[in-house]
């Protein structure tokens, strides 16, 4: 059976049989990988806490027909501080769900997404503003996938002018994923968005941006992601309820 090594972060898992787990792992070189960790639910398993959600390991895999097997793994980071704060934890679960939702097997350039996820979870561990970390993570994630909302020119006709109305509100189309000029906004469904929210979206981070603005920004990103994801991203409900 061919074997290979790769770095990976465990996105989620489910039980298999009496003592095994199937892990969904986002790996650095191979994108999404499903692998069974045999005996990992036994009390004295060699895997211990190494195959829990969030755990980042250097894995040794054996390739199988439908499923790889984890032969062994060395833990690099358990991101244990995420579990000490509910707000950080729910945002971390959101990161994993977003990556899982857009991930494919044998993904090209998966190391960019892997590196972003690793850095973002690591920063989130000590964050005092988890909402801001989520905005930054989602903006960067969308950029990597070519899905970043368009703000500088009209998303429909590329007009650079008049993407704001008289009250300095941006005209934003969720379906098209960007701002509209006043002309296009006459024909296309849109909502009006405060410039402080657009600034948060544009830069990923912002000097200003009170909590209300961050919530509005996250809500807009939620809509943007849900339209483009394989399925609705459920963790947003919990993140926005806290
Ligand atoms: Zn236009």
mmCIF file of C-alpha atoms and ligand atoms in Angstrom, residues 154 156-159 180-181 184, ligand 1:
data_model
loop_
_atom_site.group_PDB
_atom_site.id
_atom_site.type_symbol
_atom_site.label_atom_id
_atom_site.label_comp_id
_atom_site.label_asym_id
_atom_site.label_seq_id
_atom_site.Cartn_x
_atom_site.Cartn_y
_atom_site.Cartn_z
ATOM 1 C CA UNK A 154 -19.645 48.713 -10.652
ATOM 2 C CA UNK A 156 -22.283 44.997 -13.562
ATOM 3 C CA UNK A 157 -20.859 47.577 -16.023
ATOM 4 C CA UNK A 158 -17.394 48.411 -14.558
ATOM 5 C CA UNK A 159 -18.304 52.097 -14.209
ATOM 6 C CA UNK A 180 -23.475 48.961 -8.432
ATOM 7 C CA UNK A 181 -23.385 52.347 -10.128
ATOM 8 C CA UNK A 184 -27.308 49.789 -12.905
HETATM 9 ZN ZN1 LIG B 1 -23.060 49.941 -13.554
#
